[in-house]
Amino acid sequence: MASASSSLTMSHAFLARPSSKRRSPLPTDRHVSLSSPSFPRLRASPITLRRRVSVRASAATDVALVEKSVNTIRFLAIDAVEKAKSGHPGLPMGCAPMGHILFDEVIKYNPKNPYWFNRDRFILSAGHGCMLQYALLHLAGYDSVREEDLKNFRQWGSRTPGHPENFETPGVEVTTGPLGQGIANAVGLALAEKHLAARFNKPDNEIVDHYTYAILGDGCQMEGIANEACSLAGHWGLGKLIAFYDDNHISIDGDTEIAFTENVETRFEGLGWHVIWVKNGNAGYDEIRAAIREAKAVKDKPTLIKITTTIGYGSPNKANSYSVHGSALGEKEVDATRKNLGWPYGPFHVPEDIKSHWSRHIPQGAALESEWNAKFADYEKKYPQEAAELKSIVTVDLPNGWEKSLPTYTPESPADATRNLSQQCLNALAKVLPGFLGGSADLASSNMTLLKMFGDFQKNAPEERNLRFGVREHSMGAICNGITCHSPGLIPYCATFFVFTDYMRAAIRLSALSQAGVIYVMTHDSIGLGEDGPTHQPIEHVASFRAMPNILMLRPADGTETAGAYKVAVENRKRPSILALSRQKLPHLPGTLIEGVEKGGYVISDNSRGNKPDVILMGTGSELEIAAKAGEKLREEGRAVRVVSLVSWELFDEQSQEYRESVLPSEVSARVSIEAGSTFGWEKMVGSKGKAIGVDSFGASAPADVLYKKFGLTVDAVVAAAKDLC
């Protein structure tokens, strides 16, 4: 085993999220070490916070310096939005006090290594107010947000996009903006910390020890996903999750009195949270500090700190109004705000005393990481097996030969539903992948997703790996996004019926955008589920996910392809995968290959010569069997027939032109596809002269075999279409 210092540098290849193609890489992208677990826990006392807060005790008492720092944050946000003529200045102006205290006094981080493992995580769920986060990262010394980046806010190639994006800006943990998603991500991050701490901490060395902080606003509170996620956070007792509710009573349409009058505190108490109200969020610095101390003293519950603020604080004519929410102040109002707050400096100016004050975060962050590295070196000596396992999770260093654990099948293996074959794969992977965990939306017995060798992750059993999400598809995907963004070697899966991806589409889209390799296990993939009828029968879903960028849509046909789909999904840590699985039993087909799945499309049978079949039959999932049987029937009549599995269009598109031509030769226009879903998009594969057989209407309630006949998904239909073409 490598030494601690050498092993810790191994992680940077995975911890440094790839830079966008729209910009050049950062120094931090090339220089990330695997610093990880823990500094002594930030414990609460009646007087002050230890560690980060105590380091700044003198600064905390210097109200003038704090106010100057707070106004620096405000005006960096104001100036960036004004220069861009676009953005949301109101939240940064109102949340600057809590932002200052968090980043200057509380949060544990290393600006020169944004991916240090044991850092505290900060999530701006109200992502429209991203200039708050950019200003804080800039002051703290992150290389990702320099002055020129602030000046290029919302511009092409900028590291400061209009909402926080984890793949663009080191220091941003997750991509936020769609309201409610961020707080759900924070629940996933806090779950990951609690899980890893339970598995790896020792009485003499708490190697995993960090907090998750989030800021959410009224909009997040209104979204159902936030309530779902926060309900789970309370149930799981995520005591190291602290959420700051920016209670400013303003949303885009005006005062929240028009649509949002519930008692948020009472709701969160009912969800199992500890709730604190800071009534003066504009200048109550000591109140905010005291609330954080109280939150840290509560170990068995997450905490919501409701902080009443004034949106657009300092703007004499627009503060406390919707007009400051999503528009630049305008030149005259910017000048008026400078006068109102006594700010004599020009745009983007950071006073020297503020630069000096914040500059200490760089050496302090390096010291935090160095101390943790030393702690990890001691941990590794005492607990080498646990250290190796933790490193594999932090660095996504998959065990050698892990894929050999996947089950194998032959045509003689008994027919089975791919959801059942999926369960065999899940349980095989859980034995060899230390970061593998997941669950379903109250459907484990139907999705077949239970890990049999583990118990349920619960408040008092956080070391277990079965996640019981309950009927909460909205938040389930977003929580899994948070889990995989916590550590790249955490490989979460989540499951429901395929049709209910409609409930979680926003989270799946953010998986793709955020380069979060969540595995979505989606069963009951077609009208083949039968009697439950059209409400549960997905029709357009496969096509819709094929249209989504940076996601793998896989529809395996049998056990071999299911195992291949899992191999692909595990290996793709920078993009999510959806596995659409059958309820009905399917045979194990001759010719299916794991290697074929990795190419997305491949030939499973062919009696032609010279790459010139008379007709090409294509299928996916349960319909590949139909295509194969139709091919046999046509061959009996003397036809040269090629049968192709197109299990993943995305992977097939990534193959060389030469390979794709070897599977689907352009000279062969006689092509027939069959898939129990929308034919939308299949013209790409069958061409203008081909025939796509599918389902372009809603389904119906009936046994699966009846439905396939009624909707024309039959061998005879494929044979007839082929004969019409050749």
XYZ file of C-alpha atoms in Angstrom:
726
model
C 0.000 0.000 0.000
C 1.266 3.468 -0.819
C 2.123 5.873 1.927
C -0.510 8.272 3.140
C 1.009 11.250 1.410
C 1.382 9.535 -1.938
C -2.048 7.926 -1.777
C -3.697 11.188 -0.966
C -2.523 12.764 -4.197
C -4.070 9.926 -6.193
C -7.517 11.411 -5.757
C -7.083 14.571 -7.721
C -7.830 12.903 -11.031
C -11.398 12.258 -9.904
C -11.922 14.951 -7.334
C -11.109 17.722 -9.800
C -14.261 17.942 -11.842
C -13.440 18.332 -15.527
C -13.374 21.870 -16.821
C -16.017 22.930 -19.263
C -14.922 23.005 -22.859
C -15.979 26.637 -22.898
C -13.024 27.757 -20.790
C -9.433 26.989 -19.980
C -8.582 24.846 -16.945
C -7.867 26.366 -13.581
C -4.724 25.875 -11.571
C -6.900 24.163 -8.994
C -8.120 21.714 -11.623
C -4.573 20.416 -11.877
C -3.708 20.514 -8.203
C -6.187 18.685 -6.052
C -5.069 16.333 -3.323
C -7.179 13.790 -1.543
C -7.223 15.415 1.776
C -10.095 13.887 3.585
C -11.519 13.205 6.956
C -11.454 14.965 10.031
C -10.384 17.775 12.138
C -11.761 17.720 15.633
C -15.464 18.258 15.434
C -16.797 21.807 15.665
C -18.476 21.372 19.035
C -20.830 23.855 20.569
C -20.390 25.585 23.875
C -22.477 28.226 25.632
C -19.828 30.838 24.897
C -18.337 30.364 21.445
C -17.659 27.973 18.616
C -14.406 26.047 18.668
C -11.921 25.929 15.839
C -13.084 28.177 12.985
C -15.062 30.632 15.086
C -12.544 30.822 17.898
C -9.792 31.544 15.372
C -11.657 34.706 14.458
C -12.800 35.776 17.896
C -11.247 39.220 17.605
C -12.693 39.763 14.131
C -16.102 38.695 15.370
C -16.078 41.487 17.957
C -14.963 44.132 15.461
C -18.383 45.132 14.223
C -17.014 47.839 11.933
C -14.779 45.375 10.117
C -17.593 42.850 9.833
C -19.945 45.446 8.399
C -17.307 46.555 5.926
C -16.801 42.950 4.864
C -20.553 42.461 4.536
C -20.841 45.552 2.348
C -17.934 44.328 0.230
C -19.936 41.181 -0.465
C -23.020 43.229 -1.277
C -21.269 45.520 -3.723
C -19.353 42.774 -5.493
C -22.774 41.264 -6.201
C -24.335 44.584 -7.146
C -21.478 45.494 -9.488
C -21.376 42.098 -11.208
C -25.111 42.101 -11.859
C -24.996 45.698 -13.016
C -22.150 45.031 -15.457
C -23.946 41.990 -16.837
C -27.253 43.881 -16.933
C -28.681 40.614 -15.710
C -28.939 38.679 -12.481
C -30.401 38.599 -8.988
C -28.886 41.172 -6.633
C -31.552 41.037 -3.941
C -30.567 37.783 -2.220
C -26.832 38.545 -1.991
C -27.604 41.961 -0.515
C -29.900 40.460 2.106
C -27.887 37.311 2.852
C -24.455 38.946 3.008
C -24.368 38.925 6.852
C -25.041 35.190 7.162
C -22.721 34.529 4.217
C -19.907 36.462 5.854
C -20.246 34.647 9.169
C -20.388 31.253 7.483
C -17.369 31.682 5.233
C -15.289 33.886 7.512
C -15.976 32.297 10.884
C -17.543 28.868 10.606
C -17.072 26.782 7.468
C -13.986 24.572 7.233
C -12.351 24.698 3.778
C -9.078 25.072 1.907
C -9.350 27.677 -0.899
C -6.374 26.205 -2.766
C -7.854 22.718 -2.739
C -11.612 22.946 -3.255
C -11.825 19.150 -3.264
C -10.238 18.425 0.100
C -12.358 15.572 1.388
C -13.067 16.681 4.957
C -14.169 20.190 4.054
C -17.558 21.395 5.163
C -20.029 21.522 2.281
C -21.978 24.666 1.402
C -25.027 24.597 -0.869
C -26.790 27.678 -2.192
C -30.174 26.127 -2.858
C -31.520 29.526 -3.890
C -29.058 29.396 -6.773
C -30.335 32.512 -8.489
C -28.487 34.464 -5.785
C -25.188 32.934 -6.923
C -23.293 36.221 -6.755
C -23.359 35.765 -2.980
C -21.408 32.533 -3.381
C -19.064 33.929 -6.016
C -18.257 36.952 -3.859
C -17.511 34.704 -0.884
C -15.313 32.364 -2.918
C -13.460 35.382 -4.317
C -12.782 36.891 -0.907
C -11.751 33.516 0.509
C -9.037 33.134 -2.131
C -10.427 30.505 -4.507
C -8.617 30.598 -7.859
C -11.890 29.817 -9.622
C -13.393 33.240 -8.891
C -10.936 36.021 -9.568
C -11.793 39.645 -10.220
C -12.016 39.066 -13.964
C -14.460 36.237 -13.305
C -16.699 38.559 -11.320
C -16.544 41.056 -14.163
C -17.571 38.314 -16.616
C -20.584 37.201 -14.613
C -23.087 35.415 -16.857
C -20.903 35.767 -19.964
C -19.702 33.148 -22.460
C -16.789 31.156 -21.104
C -17.187 32.580 -17.625
C -16.479 30.647 -14.444
C -19.348 32.595 -12.899
C -22.468 31.382 -14.724
C -25.954 32.622 -13.959
C -26.583 29.795 -11.495
C -23.950 27.795 -9.600
C -22.516 24.912 -11.635
C -20.208 22.420 -9.954
C -18.509 21.487 -13.219
C -17.650 25.128 -13.998
C -16.571 26.583 -10.674
C -14.376 24.696 -8.183
C -15.756 25.548 -4.759
C -19.335 25.038 -5.935
C -20.422 21.625 -4.651
C -23.554 20.989 -6.712
C -25.448 22.622 -9.547
C -28.408 24.597 -8.223
C -31.063 26.864 -9.605
C -34.265 24.845 -10.036
C -35.727 25.643 -6.644
C -35.733 22.953 -3.988
C -33.136 20.797 -5.738
C -30.251 22.292 -3.760
C -31.634 21.576 -0.300
C -32.375 18.021 -1.460
C -28.752 17.766 -2.651
C -27.693 18.978 0.791
C -29.642 16.139 2.379
C -27.686 13.716 0.173
C -24.379 15.317 1.143
C -25.250 15.123 4.838
C -26.392 11.520 4.421
C -23.047 10.669 2.833
C -21.130 12.240 5.714
C -23.177 10.393 8.319
C -22.841 7.102 6.458
C -19.075 7.352 6.001
C -18.552 8.532 9.571
C -20.481 5.526 10.885
C -18.434 3.151 8.754
C -14.955 4.572 9.212
C -14.670 6.639 12.384
C -12.898 5.065 15.345
C -13.023 6.024 19.023
C -9.483 7.377 18.754
C -9.787 8.933 15.284
C -12.912 10.537 13.835
C -11.575 10.662 10.326
C -14.890 11.734 8.742
C -16.178 14.876 10.430
C -17.730 17.762 8.538
C -20.958 19.712 8.276
C -23.309 20.509 5.418
C -24.668 24.059 5.281
C -27.367 25.314 2.931
C -29.149 28.574 2.223
C -32.674 28.294 0.863
C -35.354 30.872 0.258
C -39.116 31.169 0.086
C -39.145 29.654 -3.408
C -37.336 26.538 -2.231
C -39.731 26.263 0.682
C -42.702 26.267 -1.682
C -41.385 23.468 -3.917
C -42.604 20.005 -2.959
C -39.182 18.452 -3.453
C -37.827 20.448 -0.512
C -40.492 19.136 1.821
C -39.879 15.555 0.689
C -36.139 15.839 1.226
C -36.426 17.634 4.550
C -38.888 15.006 5.753
C -36.244 12.367 5.100
C -33.531 14.474 6.738
C -35.600 14.628 9.904
C -36.384 10.913 9.771
C -32.708 10.074 9.300
C -31.602 12.417 12.072
C -29.009 14.248 9.968
C -27.676 16.331 12.844
C -24.805 17.807 10.844
C -27.126 19.431 8.312
C -27.768 23.110 9.058
C -30.058 25.019 6.699
C -30.459 28.799 6.695
C -33.880 29.937 5.559
C -33.679 33.406 4.008
C -37.020 34.644 5.245
C -37.465 37.845 3.220
C -41.148 37.433 2.265
C -40.532 38.298 -1.383
C -40.752 36.120 -4.492
C -40.821 37.018 -8.165
C -44.511 37.896 -8.201
C -44.356 40.019 -5.060
C -44.979 39.585 -1.349
C -45.349 35.946 -0.328
C -48.647 36.855 1.334
C -50.262 36.245 -2.061
C -49.491 32.502 -2.017
C -47.350 31.392 0.938
C -48.660 31.986 4.436
C -47.933 28.711 6.189
C -45.996 28.497 9.435
C -42.660 27.173 8.188
C -41.259 26.702 11.695
C -44.151 24.493 12.753
C -43.874 22.450 9.563
C -40.163 21.817 10.085
C -40.690 20.910 13.718
C -43.224 18.372 12.467
C -40.614 17.067 10.018
C -38.284 16.378 12.915
C -36.020 19.423 12.664
C -34.695 21.699 15.361
C -35.837 25.237 14.490
C -34.299 28.596 15.452
C -35.501 32.065 14.465
C -33.050 34.939 14.032
C -35.260 37.988 13.814
C -32.597 40.477 12.734
C -30.769 38.932 9.811
C -29.644 42.312 8.515
C -27.369 43.252 11.407
C -27.843 40.638 14.132
C -24.391 39.124 13.793
C -24.292 37.823 17.349
C -27.767 36.331 16.919
C -26.585 34.444 13.840
C -23.484 33.208 15.671
C -25.559 32.086 18.643
C -27.967 30.248 16.335
C -25.093 28.335 14.758
C -23.751 27.398 18.194
C -27.174 26.132 19.174
C -27.537 24.207 15.919
C -24.204 22.460 16.462
C -25.244 21.493 19.976
C -28.175 19.508 18.544
C -26.692 16.188 17.420
C -29.748 14.101 16.575
C -31.716 16.465 14.342
C -31.016 18.717 11.379
C -31.492 22.391 12.151
C -33.384 25.072 10.258
C -32.247 28.583 11.132
C -34.919 30.970 9.936
C -33.224 34.316 9.364
C -35.509 37.248 8.636
C -33.772 39.528 6.152
C -34.558 42.388 3.821
C -34.150 41.503 0.168
C -31.982 44.103 -1.535
C -30.853 45.490 1.836
C -29.334 48.960 1.409
C -31.145 49.904 -1.776
C -33.164 52.994 -0.783
C -35.870 52.580 -3.429
C -35.960 48.861 -4.226
C -35.233 47.041 -0.981
C -38.041 44.800 0.264
C -39.646 44.620 -3.179
C -39.828 42.088 -5.988
C -38.115 44.579 -8.321
C -34.756 43.816 -6.693
C -35.201 40.048 -6.941
C -34.234 39.355 -10.534
C -33.070 42.558 -12.190
C -30.056 44.812 -12.025
C -30.568 47.839 -9.793
C -29.790 50.321 -12.549
C -27.092 52.970 -12.515
C -29.023 55.539 -10.502
C -30.067 53.036 -7.842
C -26.532 51.650 -7.597
C -25.268 55.155 -6.872
C -28.060 55.693 -4.365
C -27.207 52.428 -2.631
C -23.536 53.398 -2.399
C -24.533 56.635 -0.724
C -27.058 54.927 1.528
C -24.522 52.400 2.802
C -21.632 54.852 2.863
C -19.615 52.930 0.287
C -17.069 55.291 -1.329
C -15.409 52.716 -3.575
C -15.764 52.077 -7.281
C -17.035 48.893 -8.926
C -15.439 45.590 -7.870
C -13.144 47.264 -5.343
C -12.114 45.213 -2.311
C -10.597 47.473 0.389
C -7.101 46.533 1.517
C -8.114 45.823 5.107
C -10.783 43.416 3.863
C -8.271 41.699 1.575
C -5.910 41.368 4.509
C -8.640 40.062 6.782
C -9.780 37.375 4.343
C -6.266 36.426 3.188
C -5.687 34.335 6.287
C -8.066 31.691 4.939
C -5.393 30.450 2.536
C -2.789 29.497 5.180
C -5.483 28.397 7.615
C -7.089 26.185 4.966
C -3.745 24.643 4.116
C -3.165 24.005 7.840
C -6.555 22.347 8.189
C -5.816 20.029 5.301
C -2.290 19.311 6.505
C -3.544 18.451 9.971
C -6.133 16.151 8.496
C -3.523 14.491 6.278
C -1.436 13.747 9.335
C -4.508 12.390 11.056
C -5.260 10.184 8.076
C -1.669 8.902 8.030
C -2.104 7.824 11.650
C -5.472 6.277 10.793
C -3.931 4.365 7.900
C -1.261 2.874 10.151
C -3.774 1.702 12.727
C -6.601 0.723 10.393
C -5.093 -0.143 6.994
C -8.116 -2.039 5.670
C -10.572 0.724 6.521
C -8.180 3.365 5.179
C -7.858 1.561 1.861
C -11.635 1.260 1.583
C -12.176 4.926 2.411
C -9.545 5.976 -0.126
C -11.284 3.934 -2.804
C -14.490 5.843 -2.062
C -12.788 9.233 -2.055
C -10.816 8.560 -5.228
C -13.274 6.284 -7.107
C -10.454 3.762 -7.355
C -12.550 0.727 -8.268
C -11.210 -2.645 -7.070
C -9.309 -4.622 -9.675
C -11.561 -7.086 -11.448
C -14.749 -5.779 -9.866
C -16.658 -6.465 -13.087
C -15.944 -10.187 -12.726
C -18.433 -10.229 -9.861
C -21.299 -9.652 -12.285
C -23.341 -12.803 -12.904
C -23.118 -14.626 -16.218
C -25.905 -16.209 -18.218
C -26.312 -18.579 -21.147
C -29.242 -19.297 -23.450
C -29.917 -22.314 -21.239
C -30.396 -20.149 -18.131
C -34.056 -19.944 -17.065
C -36.028 -17.016 -18.445
C -36.518 -14.197 -16.018
C -37.613 -10.564 -15.821
C -34.719 -8.163 -16.206
C -35.791 -6.517 -12.935
C -34.959 -9.811 -11.193
C -31.695 -10.142 -13.095
C -30.955 -6.568 -12.051
C -31.279 -7.553 -8.402
C -28.701 -10.275 -8.916
C -26.336 -7.688 -10.383
C -26.978 -5.179 -7.587
C -26.200 -7.708 -4.898
C -23.091 -8.909 -6.693
C -21.783 -5.352 -7.039
C -22.500 -4.477 -3.413
C -20.090 -7.206 -2.334
C -17.136 -5.693 -4.201
C -17.824 -1.940 -4.465
C -17.449 -0.265 -1.058
C -19.259 2.881 -2.170
C -22.298 1.132 -3.633
C -25.608 1.973 -1.931
C -29.156 2.867 -2.808
C -32.835 2.123 -2.652
C -36.248 2.789 -4.120
C -39.333 4.917 -3.684
C -41.232 2.443 -1.481
C -40.976 -0.190 -4.215
C -37.991 -2.330 -3.220
C -40.019 -5.541 -3.391
C -41.275 -4.647 -6.870
C -38.189 -2.930 -8.288
C -36.137 -5.780 -6.776
C -33.501 -3.415 -5.394
C -32.875 -4.671 -1.867
C -29.247 -5.387 -0.963
C -29.686 -8.618 0.949
C -26.386 -8.530 2.841
C -27.074 -5.076 4.334
C -29.673 -3.554 6.586
C -31.511 -0.266 6.220
C -29.812 3.098 6.589
C -31.669 4.643 9.516
C -31.088 7.279 12.163
C -29.463 4.760 14.474
C -27.994 2.519 11.750
C -26.309 4.919 9.324
C -23.616 2.423 8.365
C -26.147 0.339 6.386
C -26.610 0.694 2.641
C -30.308 0.182 1.846
C -31.872 3.624 1.496
C -35.601 3.707 2.162
C -36.789 6.819 0.337
C -40.502 6.240 0.826
C -42.899 7.520 -1.831
C -40.678 10.483 -2.655
C -39.470 10.260 -6.255
C -39.066 14.052 -6.465
C -36.368 14.162 -3.819
C -34.918 10.680 -4.292
C -32.947 11.578 -7.416
C -31.740 14.887 -5.980
C -30.568 13.204 -2.779
C -28.624 10.697 -4.871
C -27.067 13.602 -6.783
C -25.834 14.945 -3.457
C -24.444 11.554 -2.469
C -22.351 11.143 -5.599
C -21.212 14.783 -5.518
C -19.954 14.201 -1.975
C -17.367 11.608 -3.011
C -16.872 10.239 -6.516
C -16.513 6.673 -5.243
C -19.960 6.731 -3.707
C -22.114 5.065 -6.354
C -25.787 5.547 -5.532
C -28.674 3.916 -7.320
C -32.357 4.702 -6.961
C -35.417 2.982 -8.325
C -39.069 3.368 -9.150
C -41.413 2.433 -11.986
C -40.122 3.893 -15.257
C -43.275 5.943 -15.773
C -42.580 7.810 -12.528
C -39.410 9.317 -13.903
C -41.911 12.044 -14.745
C -41.854 12.894 -11.044
C -38.062 13.067 -10.896
C -37.141 14.358 -14.334
C -35.708 17.616 -12.970
C -33.334 15.719 -10.704
C -32.334 13.357 -13.519
C -31.646 16.327 -15.775
C -29.448 17.841 -13.091
C -27.631 14.511 -12.755
C -26.761 14.800 -16.422
C -25.862 18.484 -16.240
C -23.838 18.066 -13.036
C -21.898 15.037 -14.271
C -23.302 13.017 -11.371
C -23.102 9.297 -12.120
C -26.307 8.181 -10.412
C -27.688 4.822 -11.546
C -31.440 4.990 -12.142
C -33.008 1.530 -11.921
C -36.365 1.846 -13.661
C -38.586 -1.218 -13.813
C -41.958 -1.887 -15.461
C -40.494 -0.389 -18.603
C -43.342 -0.727 -21.127
C -46.900 -1.863 -21.787
C -45.457 -5.245 -20.847
C -46.300 -4.520 -17.198
C -49.851 -5.351 -18.198
C -52.960 -4.938 -16.094
C -52.049 -1.751 -14.202
C -52.926 0.067 -17.375
C -51.941 3.314 -19.101
C -51.264 5.314 -15.914
C -48.354 2.996 -15.227
C -47.265 2.142 -18.776
C -44.430 4.352 -20.071
C -44.736 5.218 -23.753
C -42.655 8.316 -24.529
C -40.108 7.900 -21.756
C -37.308 6.079 -23.555
C -37.426 8.605 -26.400
C -37.424 11.549 -24.009
C -34.295 10.389 -22.214
C -32.542 9.684 -25.482
C -33.067 13.382 -26.162
C -31.392 14.432 -22.896
C -27.669 15.279 -23.137
C -24.999 13.456 -21.115
C -27.116 10.529 -19.999
C -27.051 6.862 -20.934
C -30.432 5.319 -21.692
C -30.027 1.528 -21.548
C -32.762 -1.015 -22.257
C -31.260 -4.485 -21.823
C -32.877 -7.546 -23.382
C -31.702 -10.345 -21.088
C -29.308 -11.265 -18.295
C -26.127 -10.731 -20.275
C -27.222 -7.280 -21.407
C -28.378 -6.407 -17.889
C -24.943 -7.278 -16.528
C -23.397 -5.263 -19.351
C -25.616 -2.296 -18.535
C -24.426 -2.340 -14.927
C -20.807 -2.521 -16.041
C -21.355 0.564 -18.179
C -23.249 2.390 -15.421
C -20.579 1.803 -12.779
C -17.767 2.849 -15.103
C -19.498 6.079 -16.097
C -18.928 8.223 -13.040
C -19.400 11.493 -14.946
C -22.815 10.796 -16.404
C -25.921 9.087 -15.076
C -27.410 5.915 -16.483
C -31.030 4.810 -16.736
C -31.691 1.068 -16.876
C -35.195 0.338 -18.180
C -36.111 -3.158 -16.970
C -38.981 -5.522 -17.662
C -41.635 -6.923 -15.360
C -42.281 -9.876 -17.658
C -39.915 -12.830 -18.041
C -37.532 -12.811 -20.989
C -35.322 -15.575 -22.418
C -31.541 -15.304 -22.516
C -30.803 -14.780 -26.175
C -27.980 -16.326 -28.187
C -25.513 -13.691 -29.333
C -25.943 -11.076 -26.621
C -22.646 -9.804 -25.234
C -21.446 -7.541 -22.422
C -18.923 -6.143 -24.895
C -21.777 -5.397 -27.258
C -23.605 -3.413 -24.609
C -20.472 -1.316 -24.116
C -20.692 -0.351 -27.795
C -24.389 0.465 -27.529
C -25.381 -1.412 -30.676
C -24.136 -4.685 -32.098
C -25.073 -7.693 -34.206
C -26.558 -10.652 -32.325
C -27.204 -12.820 -35.383
C -26.511 -12.588 -39.115
C -26.537 -14.956 -42.076
C -25.517 -12.376 -44.661
C -22.191 -11.973 -46.436
C -20.073 -8.963 -47.313
C -21.904 -6.673 -44.925
C -24.919 -6.718 -47.279
C -27.945 -8.260 -45.564
C -31.285 -8.144 -47.334
C -32.839 -6.568 -44.248
C -31.755 -5.383 -40.830
C -34.049 -5.979 -37.832
C -33.453 -3.877 -34.727
C -34.831 -4.093 -31.233
C -34.247 -3.220 -27.608
C -35.283 -4.777 -24.330
C -38.127 -7.264 -24.438
C -38.636 -6.676 -28.166
C -35.174 -7.906 -29.134
C -36.551 -11.425 -28.730
C -39.317 -10.581 -31.217
C -36.764 -9.265 -33.714
C -34.644 -12.395 -33.253
C -37.599 -14.719 -33.866
C -38.646 -12.705 -36.917
C -35.105 -13.028 -38.239
C -35.234 -16.804 -37.877
C -38.540 -16.947 -39.737
C -37.252 -14.813 -42.597
C -34.096 -16.899 -42.880
C -36.245 -20.020 -43.231
C -37.654 -18.309 -46.317
C -34.171 -17.743 -47.733
C -33.564 -14.152 -46.646
C -30.223 -12.774 -45.484
C -31.121 -11.136 -42.195
C -29.107 -9.231 -39.621
C -30.547 -8.757 -36.114
C -29.138 -5.849 -34.126
C -29.479 -4.931 -30.469
C -29.531 -1.156 -29.954
C -29.399 -1.259 -26.167
C -27.935 2.270 -25.874
C -28.097 4.780 -28.696
C -25.748 7.124 -26.882
C -22.972 4.557 -26.661
C -23.543 3.522 -30.265
C -23.252 7.138 -31.425
C -19.885 7.353 -29.680
C -18.402 4.532 -31.728
C -16.309 5.147 -34.805
C -17.969 5.668 -38.157
C -16.289 2.451 -39.298
C -17.843 0.436 -36.486
C -21.296 1.923 -36.945
C -21.103 1.164 -40.660
C -20.191 -2.429 -39.848
C -23.399 -2.771 -37.818
C -25.771 -0.615 -39.881
C -24.341 -0.395 -43.406
C -25.592 2.710 -45.156
C -26.258 0.792 -48.372
C -28.939 -1.285 -46.671
C -32.142 0.738 -46.562
C -34.430 -2.179 -45.698
C -34.588 -1.756 -41.938
C -37.252 -2.571 -39.370
C -37.222 -1.597 -35.690
C -39.462 -2.800 -32.896
C -39.764 -1.251 -29.456
C -42.690 -1.137 -27.025
C -42.716 2.628 -26.846
C -42.902 5.726 -28.968
C -41.439 5.458 -32.455
C -40.219 9.039 -32.115
C -36.539 9.166 -33.027
C -36.328 5.764 -34.669
C -36.097 7.362 -38.118
C -32.477 8.036 -37.156
C -31.889 4.282 -37.184
C -34.293 2.961 -39.799
C -33.828 5.794 -42.274
C -36.412 7.348 -44.530
C -37.240 4.044 -46.210
C -37.397 1.881 -43.114
C -40.266 0.937 -40.808
C -40.524 1.592 -37.071
C -42.954 -0.585 -35.124
C -43.939 0.771 -31.724
C -46.633 2.299 -29.568
C -47.638 5.877 -30.335
C -50.695 5.995 -28.112
C -51.320 5.382 -24.450
C -51.533 1.771 -23.340
C -54.435 -0.153 -21.850
C -55.315 -2.505 -19.015
C -54.889 -6.123 -20.067
C -52.429 -8.990 -19.704
C -49.090 -8.290 -21.367
C -49.445 -10.928 -24.081
C -52.819 -9.497 -25.091
C -51.441 -5.978 -25.228
C -48.538 -6.990 -27.447
C -50.948 -8.554 -29.929
C -53.400 -5.654 -29.852
C -50.646 -3.079 -30.373
C -49.001 -5.070 -33.169
C -45.774 -5.923 -31.370
C -45.464 -9.381 -32.900
C -43.141 -11.544 -34.929
C -45.642 -11.569 -37.789
C -45.739 -7.765 -37.848
C -41.942 -7.576 -38.119
C -41.862 -10.236 -40.846
C -44.559 -8.450 -42.836
C -42.758 -5.111 -42.570
C -39.494 -6.695 -43.666
C -41.108 -8.302 -46.707
C -42.607 -4.971 -47.732
C -39.109 -3.482 -47.777
C -37.135 -6.168 -49.563
